[in-house]
Coordinates of C-alpha atoms in Angstrom, one line a residue:
M1 CA 13.8 -51.1 -29.5
L2 CA 11.0 -53.2 -31.2
L3 CA 11.0 -50.8 -34.0
M4 CA 14.8 -50.7 -34.4
K5 CA 14.5 -54.5 -34.7
L6 CA 11.8 -54.4 -37.3
C7 CA 13.9 -51.9 -39.4
K8 CA 17.2 -53.6 -38.6
D9 CA 18.3 -53.2 -42.4
E10 CA 17.6 -49.4 -42.5
M11 CA 18.9 -48.7 -39.1
S12 CA 22.0 -50.6 -39.3
A13 CA 23.6 -48.4 -42.1
V14 CA 22.5 -45.4 -40.1
I15 CA 24.2 -46.8 -36.8
C16 CA 27.3 -47.7 -38.8
H17 CA 27.6 -44.3 -40.1
L18 CA 27.2 -42.7 -36.8
A19 CA 29.8 -45.1 -35.0
N20 CA 32.3 -44.4 -37.9
I21 CA 31.9 -40.7 -37.5
S22 CA 32.5 -41.1 -33.6
F23 CA 35.6 -43.1 -34.0
T24 CA 37.0 -41.2 -36.6
S25 CA 36.8 -37.9 -34.9
G26 CA 37.8 -39.6 -31.5
Q27 CA 34.6 -38.0 -29.8
F28 CA 32.0 -39.7 -27.8
P29 CA 28.6 -38.0 -28.2
T30 CA 28.1 -35.4 -25.9
S31 CA 24.4 -36.1 -25.5
M32 CA 25.2 -39.6 -24.0
R33 CA 27.3 -38.6 -21.0
T34 CA 24.3 -38.2 -18.7
W35 CA 24.2 -40.6 -15.6
L36 CA 20.9 -40.9 -13.6
V37 CA 21.7 -42.0 -10.2
T38 CA 18.8 -43.6 -8.3
P39 CA 19.3 -44.1 -4.4
L40 CA 18.8 -47.7 -3.6
L41 CA 19.3 -49.7 -0.3
K42 CA 21.3 -52.6 -1.3
K43 CA 21.2 -54.4 2.1
P44 CA 19.4 -54.0 5.4
G45 CA 21.4 -51.9 7.9
L46 CA 23.4 -50.0 5.3
D47 CA 23.0 -46.3 4.7
V48 CA 20.4 -45.1 2.3
D49 CA 22.8 -43.1 0.3
L50 CA 24.1 -46.2 -1.5
S51 CA 23.1 -46.1 -5.1
L52 CA 22.8 -47.8 -8.3
I53 CA 23.8 -45.9 -11.5
C54 CA 21.6 -46.3 -14.4
L55 CA 23.4 -45.3 -17.5
H56 CA 21.8 -43.9 -20.7
S57 CA 24.2 -44.3 -23.5
L58 CA 24.3 -46.0 -26.8
K59 CA 25.6 -49.5 -25.8
I60 CA 26.0 -50.6 -29.4
L61 CA 28.6 -47.9 -29.9
E62 CA 30.3 -49.4 -26.7
R63 CA 30.3 -52.8 -27.9
L64 CA 31.9 -51.8 -31.1
A65 CA 34.6 -49.9 -29.2
L66 CA 35.2 -53.0 -27.1
A67 CA 35.5 -55.2 -29.9
R68 CA 38.3 -53.2 -31.3
L69 CA 39.8 -52.4 -27.8
K70 CA 39.6 -55.7 -25.9
P71 CA 41.8 -57.9 -28.2
H72 CA 44.7 -55.4 -27.9
I73 CA 44.3 -55.0 -24.1
T74 CA 44.1 -58.5 -23.3
S75 CA 47.1 -59.7 -25.7
S76 CA 49.2 -57.3 -24.0
R77 CA 52.0 -58.8 -21.9
N78 CA 51.2 -56.1 -19.2
Y79 CA 47.5 -57.5 -18.7
C80 CA 47.6 -59.7 -15.8
P81 CA 47.2 -63.3 -16.9
L82 CA 45.7 -64.4 -13.7
Q83 CA 43.0 -61.7 -13.9
S84 CA 39.7 -63.9 -14.8
A85 CA 37.2 -61.3 -15.0
Y86 CA 35.5 -60.2 -18.1
R87 CA 37.4 -62.3 -20.4
Q88 CA 36.3 -65.0 -22.9
L89 CA 36.6 -68.7 -21.6
H90 CA 37.8 -67.2 -18.2
S91 CA 35.3 -67.3 -15.3
T92 CA 34.9 -67.9 -11.4
E93 CA 35.0 -71.6 -12.1
T94 CA 38.3 -71.3 -13.9
A95 CA 39.7 -69.1 -11.3
I96 CA 38.9 -71.4 -8.5
M97 CA 40.2 -74.4 -10.3
K98 CA 43.6 -72.5 -10.5
I99 CA 43.6 -71.6 -6.8
V100 CA 42.6 -74.9 -5.7
D101 CA 45.0 -76.9 -7.8
D102 CA 47.9 -74.7 -6.3
M103 CA 46.6 -75.3 -2.9
L104 CA 46.4 -79.2 -3.4
T105 CA 49.8 -79.4 -5.1
A106 CA 51.3 -77.6 -1.9
M107 CA 49.5 -80.0 0.4
D108 CA 50.7 -83.0 -1.6
R109 CA 54.1 -81.8 -1.0
G110 CA 53.7 -82.0 2.8
H111 CA 53.0 -78.3 3.2
A112 CA 50.1 -76.1 4.5
V113 CA 48.7 -73.0 2.7
T114 CA 47.7 -69.8 4.0
V115 CA 45.2 -68.0 1.8
V116 CA 44.2 -64.3 2.4
G117 CA 41.3 -62.9 0.4
F118 CA 40.4 -59.4 0.3
Q119 CA 38.4 -56.9 -2.0
M120 CA 38.7 -53.3 -3.2
S121 CA 36.2 -50.9 -1.8
S122 CA 34.0 -49.1 -4.6
A123 CA 36.8 -49.8 -7.2
F124 CA 34.4 -48.8 -10.1
D125 CA 33.7 -45.4 -8.3
A126 CA 37.2 -44.5 -7.4
I127 CA 38.9 -44.8 -10.5
C128 CA 41.0 -41.6 -11.5
H129 CA 40.5 -40.5 -15.1
H130 CA 43.8 -39.1 -15.5
T131 CA 45.7 -42.1 -14.2
L132 CA 43.5 -44.5 -16.3
I133 CA 44.5 -42.5 -19.5
D134 CA 48.2 -42.5 -18.5
R135 CA 47.9 -46.4 -18.0
L136 CA 46.5 -47.0 -21.3
Q137 CA 49.0 -45.1 -22.9
S138 CA 52.3 -46.0 -21.0
D139 CA 51.2 -49.8 -20.3
F140 CA 49.0 -50.7 -23.2
G141 CA 50.1 -48.6 -26.0
V142 CA 46.7 -46.9 -26.8
T143 CA 47.5 -43.7 -28.4
G144 CA 46.1 -41.3 -31.1
T145 CA 42.5 -41.2 -32.0
C146 CA 41.6 -44.2 -30.0
L147 CA 43.1 -42.6 -26.7
Q148 CA 41.2 -39.4 -27.6
W149 CA 38.1 -41.3 -28.0
I150 CA 38.3 -43.1 -24.6
T151 CA 39.4 -39.9 -22.9
S152 CA 36.0 -38.4 -24.4
Y153 CA 34.2 -41.4 -23.3
I154 CA 35.0 -41.3 -19.7
S155 CA 35.4 -37.4 -19.2
D156 CA 32.9 -34.6 -18.8
R157 CA 30.1 -37.1 -17.6
L158 CA 27.1 -35.2 -16.0
P159 CA 25.5 -37.4 -13.3
S160 CA 22.5 -36.2 -11.4
V161 CA 20.4 -37.9 -8.6
H162 CA 16.6 -38.6 -9.2
V163 CA 14.6 -39.3 -6.3
N164 CA 10.8 -39.8 -7.4
S165 CA 10.2 -36.9 -9.8
T166 CA 12.9 -34.7 -8.5
A167 CA 16.3 -34.5 -10.0
S168 CA 19.4 -32.7 -8.7
E169 CA 21.6 -30.4 -10.8
S170 CA 24.3 -32.3 -12.9
V171 CA 27.8 -32.0 -11.8
S172 CA 30.9 -32.9 -13.8
A173 CA 32.6 -36.4 -12.5
H174 CA 36.2 -36.7 -12.6
F175 CA 36.4 -40.2 -11.0
G176 CA 34.9 -43.6 -11.7
V177 CA 33.8 -45.6 -14.8
P178 CA 30.1 -46.0 -15.8
Q179 CA 28.5 -48.9 -13.8
G180 CA 26.5 -51.0 -16.1
S181 CA 28.3 -49.9 -19.3
V182 CA 30.1 -52.1 -21.5
L183 CA 33.5 -50.6 -21.4
G184 CA 33.4 -50.0 -17.6
P185 CA 34.6 -53.5 -16.5
V186 CA 37.5 -53.6 -18.9
L187 CA 38.8 -50.1 -18.0
L188 CA 38.9 -51.3 -14.4
T189 CA 40.9 -54.5 -15.2
V190 CA 43.3 -52.0 -17.1
Y191 CA 43.4 -49.7 -14.0
V192 CA 44.3 -52.4 -11.7
A193 CA 46.6 -54.4 -14.0
P194 CA 49.9 -53.4 -12.1
V195 CA 48.5 -55.2 -9.1
G196 CA 49.4 -58.5 -10.6
R197 CA 53.1 -57.4 -11.1
L198 CA 53.3 -56.0 -7.7
I199 CA 52.3 -59.3 -6.1
S200 CA 54.5 -61.4 -8.2
H201 CA 57.4 -59.3 -7.4
T202 CA 57.1 -60.3 -3.8
G203 CA 56.9 -63.9 -4.6
I204 CA 53.6 -64.8 -3.4
D205 CA 51.0 -66.6 -5.5
F206 CA 47.7 -65.0 -6.2
H207 CA 44.7 -64.8 -8.4
Q208 CA 42.3 -61.8 -9.3
Y209 CA 38.7 -61.7 -10.3
A210 CA 37.7 -58.1 -11.0
D211 CA 38.3 -56.4 -7.7
D212 CA 38.6 -59.6 -5.7
I213 CA 42.3 -60.7 -4.9
N214 CA 43.2 -64.0 -3.2
I215 CA 46.8 -64.3 -2.3
Y216 CA 48.3 -67.5 -0.9
T217 CA 51.6 -69.1 0.2
S218 CA 52.9 -72.3 1.4
L219 CA 54.1 -73.1 4.8
S220 CA 56.0 -75.9 6.6
P221 CA 56.0 -76.5 10.2
S222 CA 59.8 -75.7 10.4
S223 CA 59.2 -72.3 8.4
A224 CA 55.8 -71.1 9.3
D225 CA 56.8 -67.4 8.7
L226 CA 54.2 -65.1 7.2
T227 CA 56.4 -62.0 7.0
Q228 CA 56.5 -62.1 3.2
L229 CA 52.8 -62.3 2.9
T230 CA 52.4 -59.4 5.4
L231 CA 55.0 -57.2 3.3
C232 CA 53.0 -58.1 0.1
T233 CA 49.8 -56.9 1.6
N234 CA 51.5 -53.8 2.9
S235 CA 52.8 -53.0 -0.5
L236 CA 49.4 -53.7 -2.2
Q237 CA 47.7 -51.3 0.2
H238 CA 50.3 -48.5 -0.4
W239 CA 49.7 -49.1 -4.3
L240 CA 45.9 -48.6 -3.8
W241 CA 46.5 -45.5 -1.8
H242 CA 48.5 -44.0 -4.4
N243 CA 46.1 -45.0 -7.1
G244 CA 43.0 -43.7 -5.1
L245 CA 41.7 -47.0 -4.1
L246 CA 41.2 -48.7 -0.7
L247 CA 40.8 -52.3 0.5
N248 CA 37.4 -53.1 2.3
P249 CA 38.6 -54.1 5.8
D250 CA 35.3 -55.8 6.4
K251 CA 36.1 -58.2 3.5
Y252 CA 39.5 -59.5 4.9
V253 CA 39.4 -63.1 5.5
A254 CA 42.5 -65.7 6.1
A255 CA 42.5 -69.4 6.6
L256 CA 45.3 -72.1 7.0
F257 CA 44.8 -75.3 4.8
G258 CA 46.2 -78.5 5.2
T259 CA 45.6 -82.1 5.7
W260 CA 44.2 -82.9 9.2
Q261 CA 47.6 -84.5 10.2
H262 CA 49.6 -81.5 9.2
L263 CA 47.2 -79.1 10.9
A264 CA 47.4 -81.2 14.1
R265 CA 51.1 -80.4 14.6
P266 CA 51.8 -77.3 16.8
G267 CA 53.4 -74.3 15.6
W268 CA 51.1 -73.1 13.0
P269 CA 50.3 -69.4 13.1
T270 CA 46.7 -68.5 14.4
N271 CA 46.9 -65.0 13.2
V272 CA 48.2 -62.9 10.1
A273 CA 48.8 -59.2 9.6
V274 CA 46.8 -58.2 6.5
A275 CA 47.3 -54.5 5.4
G276 CA 47.9 -53.3 9.0
S277 CA 45.0 -55.5 10.4
D278 CA 45.7 -58.4 12.6
I279 CA 43.3 -61.2 11.1
K280 CA 42.4 -64.3 13.1
M281 CA 42.6 -67.6 11.0
S282 CA 39.1 -68.7 10.2
D283 CA 37.8 -72.4 10.0
H284 CA 36.7 -72.0 6.4
L285 CA 37.0 -69.7 3.4
K286 CA 34.6 -68.4 0.9
V287 CA 36.1 -67.9 -2.7
L288 CA 33.9 -66.7 -5.4
G289 CA 30.9 -68.6 -4.0
V290 CA 32.6 -71.8 -2.8
T291 CA 33.2 -72.5 0.8
L292 CA 36.3 -74.3 1.6
D293 CA 36.9 -76.2 4.7
L294 CA 40.7 -76.4 5.9
S295 CA 41.3 -80.1 5.1
M296 CA 39.5 -79.7 1.6
T297 CA 36.9 -82.4 2.2
L298 CA 34.2 -80.0 0.8
D299 CA 31.8 -80.9 3.6
T300 CA 30.9 -77.2 4.3
Q301 CA 30.3 -76.6 0.5
V302 CA 28.1 -79.6 0.2
T303 CA 26.2 -78.8 3.2
A304 CA 25.5 -75.2 1.9
T305 CA 24.5 -76.6 -1.5
V306 CA 22.1 -79.0 -0.1
R307 CA 20.6 -76.6 2.4
T308 CA 20.0 -74.1 -0.5
C309 CA 18.6 -76.7 -3.0
N310 CA 16.0 -78.1 -0.4
F311 CA 14.7 -74.4 0.1
H312 CA 14.2 -74.1 -3.6
L313 CA 12.9 -77.8 -4.0
Q314 CA 10.0 -76.9 -1.3
S315 CA 9.0 -73.9 -3.3
L316 CA 9.0 -76.0 -6.5
R317 CA 7.2 -78.9 -4.9
Q318 CA 4.4 -76.3 -4.0
L319 CA 3.9 -75.5 -7.6
Q320 CA 4.5 -78.8 -9.3
S321 CA 0.7 -79.6 -10.0
Y322 CA 0.4 -76.5 -11.7
L323 CA 3.3 -76.7 -14.1
P324 CA 3.6 -78.8 -17.3
L325 CA 6.7 -81.1 -17.6
D326 CA 8.9 -79.0 -19.8
V327 CA 8.1 -75.8 -17.8
A328 CA 9.0 -77.7 -14.4
Q329 CA 12.1 -79.3 -16.0
S330 CA 13.4 -75.8 -17.2
I331 CA 12.8 -74.4 -13.7
A332 CA 14.7 -77.2 -11.9
F333 CA 17.4 -77.3 -14.4
A334 CA 17.9 -73.4 -14.0
I335 CA 17.9 -73.4 -10.1
I336 CA 18.5 -76.6 -8.8
G337 CA 20.9 -77.7 -11.6
S338 CA 22.9 -74.5 -11.5
W339 CA 23.7 -75.0 -7.7
L340 CA 24.6 -78.6 -8.2
D341 CA 26.8 -78.0 -11.1
Y342 CA 28.7 -74.9 -10.0
C343 CA 32.4 -75.7 -9.5
N344 CA 31.4 -79.4 -9.3
Y345 CA 34.8 -80.4 -10.7
L346 CA 35.9 -80.0 -7.1
Y347 CA 33.9 -83.0 -6.1
Y348 CA 36.2 -85.4 -7.9
G349 CA 37.5 -87.7 -5.3
M350 CA 35.2 -86.4 -2.6
S351 CA 33.6 -88.9 0.0
N352 CA 30.8 -91.3 -1.1
N353 CA 28.8 -89.8 1.8
N354 CA 28.9 -86.3 0.2
F355 CA 28.1 -87.8 -3.2
Q356 CA 25.1 -89.4 -1.9
R357 CA 23.8 -86.2 -0.2
L358 CA 24.0 -84.3 -3.6
Q359 CA 22.4 -87.4 -5.4
R360 CA 19.5 -87.4 -3.0
V361 CA 18.8 -83.7 -3.9
Q362 CA 19.0 -84.5 -7.5
N363 CA 16.8 -87.5 -7.0
A364 CA 14.2 -85.1 -5.4
A365 CA 14.3 -82.7 -8.0
A366 CA 13.6 -85.4 -10.8
R367 CA 10.7 -86.7 -8.6
I368 CA 9.2 -83.3 -8.3
V369 CA 9.5 -82.6 -12.0
C370 CA 8.1 -86.0 -13.0
Q371 CA 5.4 -85.8 -10.2
A372 CA 6.4 -89.1 -9.0
P373 CA 5.7 -90.3 -5.4
R374 CA 8.1 -88.9 -2.7
R375 CA 9.1 -92.5 -1.7
Q376 CA 9.9 -93.8 -4.9
H377 CA 13.3 -95.4 -4.7
H378 CA 14.1 -96.0 -8.5
S379 CA 15.1 -92.5 -9.5
D380 CA 17.6 -93.6 -12.0
D381 CA 14.6 -94.2 -14.8
L382 CA 13.5 -90.7 -13.9
L383 CA 16.9 -89.3 -14.5
K384 CA 17.1 -91.2 -17.9
D385 CA 13.8 -89.8 -18.8
L386 CA 14.8 -86.3 -18.1
H387 CA 18.3 -86.9 -19.8
W388 CA 20.0 -85.8 -16.6
L389 CA 23.6 -87.3 -15.8
P390 CA 23.8 -88.4 -12.2
M391 CA 26.2 -86.5 -10.0
R392 CA 29.3 -88.4 -10.6
G393 CA 28.7 -88.2 -14.4
R394 CA 28.3 -84.5 -14.0
V395 CA 31.5 -84.1 -12.3
Y396 CA 33.3 -86.1 -15.0
Y397 CA 31.7 -84.2 -18.0
K398 CA 32.5 -80.9 -16.4
I399 CA 36.2 -81.9 -16.1
A400 CA 36.3 -83.1 -19.6
V401 CA 34.7 -79.8 -21.0
L402 CA 37.2 -77.5 -19.0
C403 CA 40.2 -79.7 -20.2
Y404 CA 38.9 -79.9 -23.7
K405 CA 38.5 -76.0 -23.9
A406 CA 42.0 -75.4 -22.3
A407 CA 43.7 -77.9 -24.5
K408 CA 42.0 -77.0 -27.7
L409 CA 41.4 -73.3 -27.4
Q410 CA 44.5 -72.7 -25.3
Q411 CA 42.5 -70.6 -22.9
P412 CA 42.6 -69.8 -20.0
S413 CA 46.6 -69.9 -20.2
Y414 CA 46.9 -70.7 -16.4
L415 CA 45.0 -73.9 -17.1
T416 CA 46.5 -74.9 -20.4
G417 CA 49.8 -74.7 -18.7
L418 CA 48.8 -77.5 -16.2
L419 CA 47.8 -80.0 -19.2
S420 CA 50.2 -82.2 -20.6
S421 CA 49.6 -84.4 -23.8
Y422 CA 49.1 -88.0 -23.1
T423 CA 51.5 -90.4 -25.5
Q424 CA 50.7 -94.0 -25.5
S425 CA 53.8 -96.3 -25.2
C426 CA 54.1 -99.1 -27.4
V427 CA 55.1 -102.5 -26.0
F428 CA 56.5 -105.1 -28.3

């Protein structure tokens, strides 16, 4: 790799020529269709046969193909607009903002909101190549040499399992897209694109992030009926079965959100039928890394964030005397700052007590970085020296950035639709 970088002027012409040959002929190089599967225990208690696929291929060629294919795919009306994975200016933060905004809007209208979250099981490994090719052609209009190249890319791959110095025989794979590849994530979203249309047809609100799906519906005490939501999950399960996919029953979660006054009223459902399983309503819901409590006070999320940050602060405190200021600041910003800033726009309007808890964490990080006494009370000067905005300022800044991107770049579309231009009225 270092040699290629040093000879980039010479190598770029060669790589360009080889890429053009591949795209023109509609053939992905045969020598680059080998998978090396290394068994890896992902979590304690799981079977050892879970594996991580190490892919040896020319990622430069895949990136060139992605640059041509992705704009066509994402601009199609058949691509789910509420799919936030693997798209520029879309992220888990924008996805959560859309979900929470819908929930708070329903709560402002006096309704409660039932949210059900589930995840597809091993979606990357279960994609049928034949179905994927048909979907690219029928739903997204990918034909000709381009379709031939993609068919060549995903077909006739030869995975082999490597354990220490021993390797198994290679066997042709007819299912799955290469994990760790550049094109694999986009092909997954193409494969599951009809899920959005199916859920919309049932009248249930939803949002997707890769293979994670959250559906939600508003309820009132006089009509706390979850029949439509149950029908939606049943239809989704049957579609997944028909397309070779499954829902992971271990990841089913459901919760009922509302103000504490509404939730105190009798008559709310305590269980919901999800894809044939009876799921008990939880007292919280974790969505893409954010823990939401039932009344949306964010107490649970703040507690989890403070606990995690304090754990990392303890480790950083033990190293502070060995680290120069710039290194300590980079570590604190990367670890502590990332936890404090993740989805912090949700903290707008949060209780002062929760803001103070988060501010104490940031103050502690500033004292450690600057090697100030632990009982120093004037932390505002330390924050200014480090050019760190306090917690409330960080929240306002995040909201401003997200609104600016949505208004200026018109992405993501589901946030742009929530904004309205301000027109100043003239008073004479």
